[in-house]
């Protein structure tokens, strides 16, 4: 009996008497394994912190679910009743909602949204979580793009944008991603698109505030009637403000020998109650003063760490940035743990977040010389030194890496924005300049304003108001204000810079021509073509004479002037059309 012969013909063909699994054809490229459409998130994937106790917010939670289910977007904003103060519980509510509905989403991702840079960092972290091997070798921009594509392909997710400073920062995401839900928390009550529902979150109801304080202090033990009455009195003194109640609860839970009534009486000696009710800011200051003094006695190192963190960007400060050279990391970790126990910071194990009002209090000089007034500046010194140390090139590197700049830039912006009066920034000046240039190149010119203000103040103090470097800084700051849409700040700066350059450098110096062109552009942006066009004309004439007809700056001036004149013609045409239409509707008067 002859045996059947099996053969294969053609590229990629195979043949056998019996085949189990067969793989043929070209090998797929590695990138195909990480295509966003092909990657599935593991069930329950999220980066959520543990849920905090959330009382008295059932109506708000129901509203969120209803709005998100119907329209995919919701925003929690803070009411004017608390004077724009953080700590009302926006993040707590959003976090509780996310945990409550965790099983309803394929993925939940918490995004630090204080700036567009931090949003991108959070999205890059999402990519690291879903495709770690690929992300390890990809650039930051590629990581962000991958996360965007994954969210576009995969439905059923929830993105929580926490602490949004500028609602416009969310537009690239809420406008492009429609497969899931967007939820934002913010101190901003205005600036949201008309189609985004908003919820104003107020103080806790008195009963819920009392229950929250008792749970924090007594845990699972039922309070006595006297303790419950003391809790009601204390929460009233605290203005039913969630952050103040949580801090008081943390203090009393750790210091079991201090009663509710004793704590309340101690507050009274720190700051008297006002006749028209409790001011939330003063109430929080009273709580923090008690905690600060206790921390001084229990852990001086924790106080040092807190004063250092007061000068840095408030979210996700790495432990390493708070660890001075030569310090034991374990000691710093223990100090941070103490701060977390008093609810002064939120600790993730590798980084901490600190409330902005805590930072404000700590950055404000208090007491007499030798106490708080010196300590807050020592904290500033440590923060500056740490930032500069973390910008040093890594071993084996000649220059600071992009990753280092990305992580440190938010802290540089904060340092610049909080520069104490009269303080020199010489050690930070180069870093400020580099960070400014990087942000400008990344399209974030508006974020450079604090950096440019600090640089300008330094040059005015050291070089004088009319030094060429000072004039350049003033012009750059004006341009940043214009980029941010703040023409009220930009135009006076442009005007001052032009006048000083004319005086110091002369009418036809290239820098003077640049200032004149910039001012004309600002006038045009403000709709003041009557002042913009003469400046454009003067700039063009001088550029032609000094630089020549074909110099790039001359061509720019000519183009700007043509654009402005075209705008005038458009206004005139609209005006003529309106006049003609009105004339057509005028009835002739009857003859005499």
XYZ file of C-alpha atoms in Angstrom:
592
model
C 0.000 0.000 0.000
C 1.551 3.300 -1.063
C 1.918 6.093 1.505
C 0.309 9.430 0.748
C 2.942 12.033 0.137
C 2.208 15.524 1.489
C 3.972 18.551 0.063
C 3.912 22.315 0.540
C 4.335 24.875 -2.179
C 4.709 28.629 -1.886
C 6.219 31.091 0.498
C 5.047 30.593 4.064
C 3.316 27.244 3.304
C 3.648 24.213 5.585
C 2.677 20.554 5.224
C 2.480 17.535 7.534
C 0.516 14.359 8.052
C -1.031 15.735 11.215
C -1.003 19.381 12.385
C -1.840 20.690 15.814
C -1.090 24.438 15.977
C 0.625 26.130 13.090
C 1.990 29.658 12.847
C 3.143 31.019 9.557
C 3.815 34.324 7.835
C 5.951 37.266 8.910
C 6.665 37.840 12.601
C 4.572 40.671 14.006
C 6.539 43.747 15.037
C 6.844 44.331 18.775
C 4.711 47.487 18.529
C 1.752 45.405 17.345
C 1.647 43.640 20.709
C 1.107 47.007 22.423
C -1.416 48.542 20.035
C -3.943 50.505 22.150
C -6.867 48.720 20.511
C -5.416 45.327 21.498
C -4.496 46.029 25.140
C -7.108 45.218 27.760
C -6.963 46.591 31.285
C -7.091 44.029 34.073
C -10.411 44.047 35.972
C -10.449 46.740 38.629
C -7.439 48.625 37.279
C -7.100 51.995 39.005
C -4.680 54.231 40.866
C -7.185 55.271 43.516
C -6.133 56.057 47.056
C -8.104 54.306 49.817
C -11.596 55.720 50.235
C -11.982 58.239 53.047
C -15.008 58.533 55.302
C -17.667 60.498 53.419
C -20.755 61.464 55.417
C -23.723 63.622 54.545
C -23.102 63.551 50.792
C -25.741 61.091 49.555
C -27.605 63.690 47.497
C -24.358 64.807 45.884
C -23.345 61.217 45.123
C -26.736 60.553 43.516
C -26.396 63.745 41.464
C -22.990 62.676 40.209
C -24.244 59.275 39.143
C -27.238 60.763 37.386
C -25.227 63.428 35.575
C -22.399 61.124 34.550
C -24.768 58.449 33.347
C -26.734 60.952 31.284
C -24.066 63.293 29.973
C -20.601 61.830 30.706
C -19.276 64.965 32.368
C -19.586 66.490 35.814
C -17.711 69.094 37.793
C -17.550 69.671 41.542
C -16.862 73.281 42.384
C -16.599 75.100 45.694
C -19.262 77.486 46.865
C -18.686 81.153 47.647
C -19.830 80.498 51.214
C -16.352 79.218 52.035
C -14.551 82.095 50.299
C -12.762 79.915 47.756
C -10.949 77.956 50.453
C -9.864 74.408 49.661
C -10.681 71.486 51.918
C -14.464 71.465 51.527
C -14.350 67.801 50.514
C -14.414 67.856 46.715
C -11.704 65.237 46.298
C -13.159 63.105 49.085
C -16.534 63.056 47.337
C -15.020 62.194 43.953
C -12.877 59.453 45.491
C -15.855 57.987 47.331
C -17.926 58.026 44.134
C -15.142 56.240 42.270
C -14.919 53.522 44.913
C -18.685 53.130 45.164
C -18.977 52.538 41.397
C -15.675 50.752 40.882
C -17.343 47.655 39.488
C -19.210 49.765 36.921
C -16.013 50.850 35.166
C -13.372 48.972 33.228
C -10.704 51.359 34.507
C -10.607 54.330 36.884
C -7.700 56.760 36.681
C -7.057 59.612 39.079
C -5.387 62.584 37.360
C -3.611 65.430 39.101
C -4.979 68.323 37.058
C -3.510 71.445 38.631
C -1.755 72.135 35.311
C -1.634 70.736 31.795
C 1.830 69.339 32.541
C 0.545 67.337 35.502
C -2.357 65.998 33.452
C 0.123 64.705 30.886
C 2.229 63.146 33.646
C -0.802 61.271 34.980
C -1.651 59.995 31.486
C 1.956 58.883 31.018
C 1.618 56.943 34.283
C -1.487 55.248 32.875
C 0.573 54.054 29.922
C 3.244 52.736 32.316
C 0.553 50.745 34.115
C -1.014 49.207 31.017
C 2.112 48.595 28.876
C 5.043 48.932 31.234
C 7.674 47.297 29.012
C 6.873 49.489 26.017
C 6.531 52.654 28.105
C 9.932 52.104 29.706
C 11.639 52.992 26.423
C 9.112 55.486 25.030
C 9.308 59.259 25.373
C 6.830 61.230 27.454
C 4.943 62.575 24.442
C 4.576 59.058 23.025
C 3.316 57.792 26.389
C 0.645 60.507 26.525
C -0.389 59.817 22.933
C -0.674 56.082 23.653
C -2.915 56.733 26.673
C -5.143 58.982 24.570
C -5.457 56.306 21.899
C -6.213 53.616 24.471
C -8.988 55.731 25.983
C -10.374 56.381 22.496
C -10.493 52.660 21.680
C -11.656 51.199 24.992
C -15.041 52.050 26.530
C -16.305 52.133 30.091
C -13.598 54.081 31.954
C -13.750 56.933 34.453
C -11.196 59.753 34.520
C -11.122 61.903 37.657
C -9.366 65.250 37.109
C -8.498 66.432 40.603
C -7.933 70.060 41.578
C -8.348 71.655 38.160
C -6.904 75.168 38.144
C -7.875 76.048 34.570
C -10.944 74.378 33.018
C -9.474 74.978 29.557
C -6.754 72.435 30.380
C -9.394 69.679 30.097
C -10.595 70.630 26.612
C -8.167 68.316 24.733
C -9.503 65.359 26.705
C -13.198 65.982 27.277
C -13.510 67.091 23.671
C -11.782 64.063 22.146
C -12.587 61.156 24.465
C -16.184 59.951 24.489
C -15.952 56.301 25.528
C -16.185 56.922 29.270
C -16.919 59.437 32.012
C -15.063 62.644 32.918
C -15.299 63.973 36.473
C -13.438 67.087 37.650
C -12.893 68.747 41.009
C -11.884 72.382 41.224
C -11.875 75.523 43.321
C -13.029 77.369 40.222
C -16.731 78.149 40.043
C -16.527 79.829 36.637
C -14.938 79.087 33.306
C -16.653 75.769 32.641
C -18.329 75.104 29.284
C -22.088 75.692 29.243
C -22.791 72.023 28.587
C -20.917 70.853 31.707
C -23.198 70.619 34.778
C -21.614 71.876 37.972
C -22.253 71.133 41.642
C -21.466 73.612 44.385
C -20.328 71.680 47.433
C -21.072 73.291 50.790
C -20.227 72.645 54.430
C -21.480 69.555 56.209
C -24.809 69.631 57.988
C -24.389 69.982 61.788
C -25.565 66.431 62.474
C -23.283 64.887 59.834
C -20.347 66.981 61.089
C -20.856 65.681 64.616
C -21.072 62.073 63.430
C -17.884 62.494 61.375
C -15.931 63.931 64.312
C -17.144 61.198 66.686
C -16.180 58.453 64.242
C -12.726 59.937 63.765
C -12.118 60.351 67.491
C -13.839 57.319 69.020
C -13.636 54.891 66.072
C -16.085 52.043 66.785
C -16.759 53.068 70.389
C -20.053 54.845 71.029
C -19.551 58.312 72.574
C -21.240 59.206 75.848
C -24.017 61.854 75.842
C -21.514 64.368 77.266
C -18.942 63.557 74.598
C -21.574 63.879 71.882
C -22.607 67.287 73.247
C -18.948 68.388 73.306
C -18.557 67.157 69.732
C -21.567 69.225 68.648
C -20.082 72.324 70.289
C -16.649 71.733 68.750
C -17.960 71.184 65.209
C -19.955 74.407 65.541
C -16.754 76.250 66.472
C -15.076 74.623 63.462
C -17.772 75.961 61.149
C -18.751 72.411 60.043
C -15.793 72.570 57.667
C -14.667 69.055 56.631
C -10.915 69.694 56.605
C -10.976 71.371 60.000
C -13.041 68.510 61.443
C -10.701 65.868 60.035
C -7.647 67.616 61.450
C -9.255 67.985 64.864
C -10.323 64.340 64.759
C -6.805 63.172 63.869
C -5.297 65.216 66.708
C -7.784 63.963 69.306
C -7.544 60.345 68.135
C -3.779 60.348 68.581
C -3.799 62.348 71.844
C -6.351 60.365 73.814
C -5.697 62.332 76.993
C -7.055 65.555 75.448
C -10.837 65.811 75.707
C -13.133 67.373 73.143
C -14.000 70.156 75.554
C -10.347 70.827 76.450
C -9.467 71.004 72.781
C -12.295 73.447 72.174
C -11.269 75.636 75.117
C -7.680 75.684 73.856
C -8.904 76.903 70.501
C -10.720 79.724 72.256
C -7.477 80.965 73.808
C -5.767 80.959 70.403
C -8.319 82.945 68.474
C -11.556 84.437 69.773
C -14.828 83.710 68.042
C -16.049 86.626 65.914
C -19.376 88.304 66.528
C -20.697 87.469 63.045
C -19.828 83.780 63.051
C -16.760 81.740 62.428
C -14.459 82.709 59.603
C -13.325 79.472 57.916
C -9.767 80.708 57.372
C -9.377 81.707 60.993
C -10.932 78.458 62.146
C -8.460 76.413 60.161
C -5.588 78.550 61.430
C -6.714 77.765 64.972
C -6.660 74.043 64.283
C -3.262 74.190 62.606
C -1.680 76.252 65.403
C -2.597 73.543 67.889
C -1.198 70.853 65.606
C 1.986 72.804 64.824
C 2.831 73.162 68.518
C 2.174 69.482 69.167
C 4.366 68.474 66.235
C 7.159 70.698 67.549
C 7.153 68.729 70.780
C 6.728 65.270 69.210
C 8.866 65.461 66.068
C 10.981 68.518 65.229
C 12.104 66.748 62.045
C 8.462 66.471 60.921
C 8.127 70.239 61.353
C 11.238 70.770 59.193
C 9.810 68.514 56.494
C 6.500 70.384 56.630
C 8.187 73.787 56.288
C 10.177 72.477 53.309
C 7.060 71.118 51.608
C 5.368 74.499 52.105
C 7.496 75.986 49.303
C 7.088 73.171 46.758
C 4.245 72.260 44.396
C 1.573 70.809 46.679
C 0.844 67.498 44.957
C 2.940 64.342 44.803
C 6.140 65.733 46.334
C 8.638 62.836 46.173
C 10.077 61.742 49.513
C 13.506 62.120 47.940
C 12.885 65.826 47.363
C 12.274 66.224 51.105
C 15.359 64.236 52.132
C 18.377 66.523 52.703
C 21.806 65.369 51.622
C 23.202 62.963 54.206
C 19.847 62.403 55.959
C 18.540 58.920 56.692
C 15.573 58.219 54.359
C 13.931 56.146 57.094
C 13.961 59.143 59.442
C 12.273 61.255 56.777
C 9.704 58.510 56.123
C 8.896 58.381 59.853
C 8.564 62.171 59.991
C 6.175 62.094 57.028
C 4.222 59.330 58.763
C 3.821 61.593 61.789
C 2.546 64.409 59.583
C 0.080 62.033 57.952
C -1.153 60.930 61.364
C -2.090 64.528 62.094
C -3.716 64.910 58.644
C -1.215 67.605 57.738
C -0.207 65.687 54.589
C -1.413 62.757 52.523
C 1.280 60.113 52.138
C 1.424 57.491 49.372
C 4.633 55.865 50.584
C 6.789 57.479 47.908
C 5.335 60.989 47.792
C 3.129 63.321 49.755
C 0.530 65.986 49.071
C 0.000 68.996 51.312
C -3.028 71.253 51.483
C -2.532 74.649 49.896
C -3.828 76.491 52.938
C -1.333 74.660 55.140
C 1.370 75.898 52.794
C 0.017 79.448 52.931
C 0.034 79.478 56.727
C 3.554 78.043 56.886
C 4.928 80.521 54.341
C 3.537 83.454 56.331
C 5.922 84.902 58.943
C 4.570 84.428 62.461
C 5.774 85.041 65.989
C 8.995 86.797 66.875
C 12.504 86.572 65.479
C 14.057 83.236 66.360
C 10.785 81.290 66.193
C 8.398 80.987 63.246
C 9.751 83.997 61.360
C 13.121 82.274 60.971
C 11.734 78.781 60.507
C 9.641 79.572 57.444
C 12.735 80.971 55.683
C 14.817 77.953 56.698
C 12.161 75.852 54.995
C 12.583 77.975 51.878
C 16.355 77.421 52.004
C 15.944 73.651 52.203
C 13.411 73.624 49.355
C 15.716 75.609 47.060
C 18.732 73.436 47.869
C 16.766 70.245 47.289
C 15.437 71.399 43.913
C 18.916 72.382 42.731
C 20.339 69.084 43.971
C 17.737 67.157 41.976
C 18.621 69.118 38.839
C 22.242 67.978 38.963
C 23.161 65.576 36.105
C 22.724 61.921 37.020
C 25.808 59.687 37.280
C 27.134 59.014 33.787
C 25.187 61.965 32.319
C 26.670 65.265 31.155
C 23.395 67.172 31.326
C 20.143 67.175 33.267
C 17.647 64.820 31.595
C 14.246 65.846 30.266
C 12.642 63.609 32.870
C 14.418 65.510 35.647
C 13.229 68.846 34.250
C 9.646 67.549 33.859
C 9.511 66.453 37.505
C 11.164 69.556 38.976
C 9.569 72.309 36.857
C 6.292 72.473 38.898
C 8.394 73.039 42.015
C 10.413 75.767 40.299
C 7.179 77.519 39.299
C 5.937 77.338 42.890
C 9.232 78.651 44.279
C 9.106 81.542 41.835
C 5.478 82.348 42.636
C 6.161 82.409 46.392
C 9.440 84.350 46.438
C 9.583 86.310 49.740
C 9.996 90.093 49.338
C 13.611 91.114 48.897
C 14.935 87.567 48.582
C 17.641 87.035 45.971
C 17.081 84.199 43.497
C 20.650 84.068 42.158
C 21.096 80.330 42.903
C 17.841 79.571 41.059
C 18.132 82.090 38.230
C 19.613 79.729 35.633
C 17.072 77.045 36.495
C 14.233 79.586 36.164
C 15.481 80.621 32.722
C 15.797 77.033 31.503
C 12.369 76.075 32.869
C 10.878 79.161 31.185
C 12.364 78.232 27.820
C 11.174 74.623 28.121
C 7.614 75.608 29.019
C 7.520 78.098 26.147
C 8.735 75.452 23.697
C 6.055 73.063 24.994
C 3.336 75.645 24.348
C 2.804 76.512 28.029
C 3.924 80.142 27.894
C 1.225 81.288 30.325
C 2.725 79.051 33.025
C 6.024 80.920 32.777
C 4.579 84.084 34.335
C 5.767 83.378 37.936
C 9.226 82.461 36.654
C 9.465 85.592 34.498
C 8.210 87.816 37.320
C 10.918 86.469 39.617
C 13.610 86.912 36.955
C 12.461 90.481 36.233
C 12.412 91.438 39.917
C 15.930 90.085 40.338
C 17.297 91.972 37.326
C 15.594 95.202 38.371
C 17.190 94.911 41.807
C 20.690 93.973 40.617
C 20.972 95.670 37.201
C 18.481 98.537 37.331
C 15.277 99.284 35.446
C 16.875 100.160 32.121
C 19.612 97.570 31.733
C 19.204 95.687 28.408
C 18.759 92.385 30.262
C 16.059 93.945 32.431
C 14.273 95.277 29.367
C 14.397 91.843 27.743
C 12.873 90.276 30.865
C 10.128 92.901 30.967
C 9.301 92.308 27.298
C 9.199 88.530 27.852
C 6.858 88.930 30.818
C 4.556 91.156 28.757
C 4.504 88.502 26.032
C 3.589 85.831 28.597
C 0.694 87.940 29.883
C -0.474 88.426 26.303
C -0.275 84.663 25.724
C -2.419 84.171 28.821
C -4.984 86.622 27.420
C -4.244 89.219 30.114
C -3.882 92.305 27.926
C -4.501 94.610 30.896
C -1.153 93.482 32.302
C 0.593 92.987 28.954
C 0.019 96.385 27.303
C 1.425 98.604 30.117
C 4.524 96.396 30.244
C 4.984 96.586 26.478
C 4.532 100.373 26.614
C 7.069 100.771 29.402
C 9.588 98.530 27.665
C 9.260 100.423 24.380
C 9.707 103.820 26.063
C 12.796 102.612 27.917
C 14.341 100.964 24.862
C 13.807 104.127 22.842
C 15.574 106.067 25.577
C 18.432 103.616 26.180
C 18.956 101.931 22.811
C 17.517 104.449 20.358
C 14.526 104.459 18.006
C 16.007 102.137 15.411
C 17.764 99.521 17.525
C 16.517 95.997 16.592
C 15.283 95.439 20.159
C 13.360 98.715 19.999
C 11.780 97.650 16.717
C 10.805 94.341 18.336
C 9.153 96.178 21.242
C 7.291 98.502 18.886
C 6.007 95.550 16.862
C 5.000 93.668 20.034
C 3.082 96.663 21.374
C 1.309 97.100 18.039
C 0.335 93.435 18.158
C -1.056 93.827 21.667
C -3.079 96.865 20.597
C -4.442 94.854 17.669
C -5.354 91.950 19.980
C -7.231 94.451 22.140
C -9.125 95.683 19.068
C -7.406 99.079 19.137
C -6.474 99.293 15.443
C -6.257 103.073 15.651
C -3.110 102.746 17.743
C -1.865 99.488 16.219
C -1.593 100.621 12.567
C 0.556 103.755 13.133
C 2.964 101.653 15.178
C 3.069 98.973 12.492
C 3.732 101.676 9.871
C 6.553 103.212 11.908
C 8.088 99.810 12.605
C 7.982 98.832 8.937
C 9.558 102.085 7.772
C 12.360 101.820 10.312
C 12.922 98.111 9.618
C 13.235 98.799 5.891
C 15.762 101.537 6.575
C 17.814 99.714 9.206
C 17.482 96.038 8.296
C 16.626 96.143 4.617
C 13.568 95.237 2.560
C 14.080 91.468 2.729
C 15.139 90.987 6.344
C 12.841 88.480 8.166
C 11.845 91.138 10.729
C 10.974 93.540 7.930
C 8.846 90.909 6.231
C 7.087 90.209 9.535
C 6.367 93.915 10.014
C 5.006 94.211 6.488
C 2.762 91.187 7.015
C 1.490 92.518 10.357
C 0.641 95.874 8.844
C -1.198 94.255 5.932
C -3.176 92.111 8.349
C -4.175 95.111 10.456
C -5.254 97.103 7.407
C -7.292 94.169 6.200
C -9.013 94.059 9.576
C -9.887 97.754 9.227
C -11.320 97.166 5.754
C -13.459 94.328 7.103
C -14.822 96.599 9.842
C -15.580 99.325 7.308
C -17.343 96.895 4.968
C -19.529 95.621 7.803
C -20.318 99.203 8.795
C -21.244 100.122 5.196
C -23.429 97.057 4.857
C -25.235 97.921 8.080
C -25.784 101.531 6.970
C -27.119 100.413 3.568
C -29.548 97.981 5.175
C -30.803 100.674 7.521
C -31.272 103.119 4.605
C -33.293 100.563 2.681
C -35.780 100.453 5.533
C -36.221 104.242 5.878
C -39.511 105.358 4.384
C -39.437 108.600 2.314
C -40.992 111.598 4.032
C -44.229 112.905 2.502
C -43.839 115.977 0.298
C -44.672 119.356 1.811
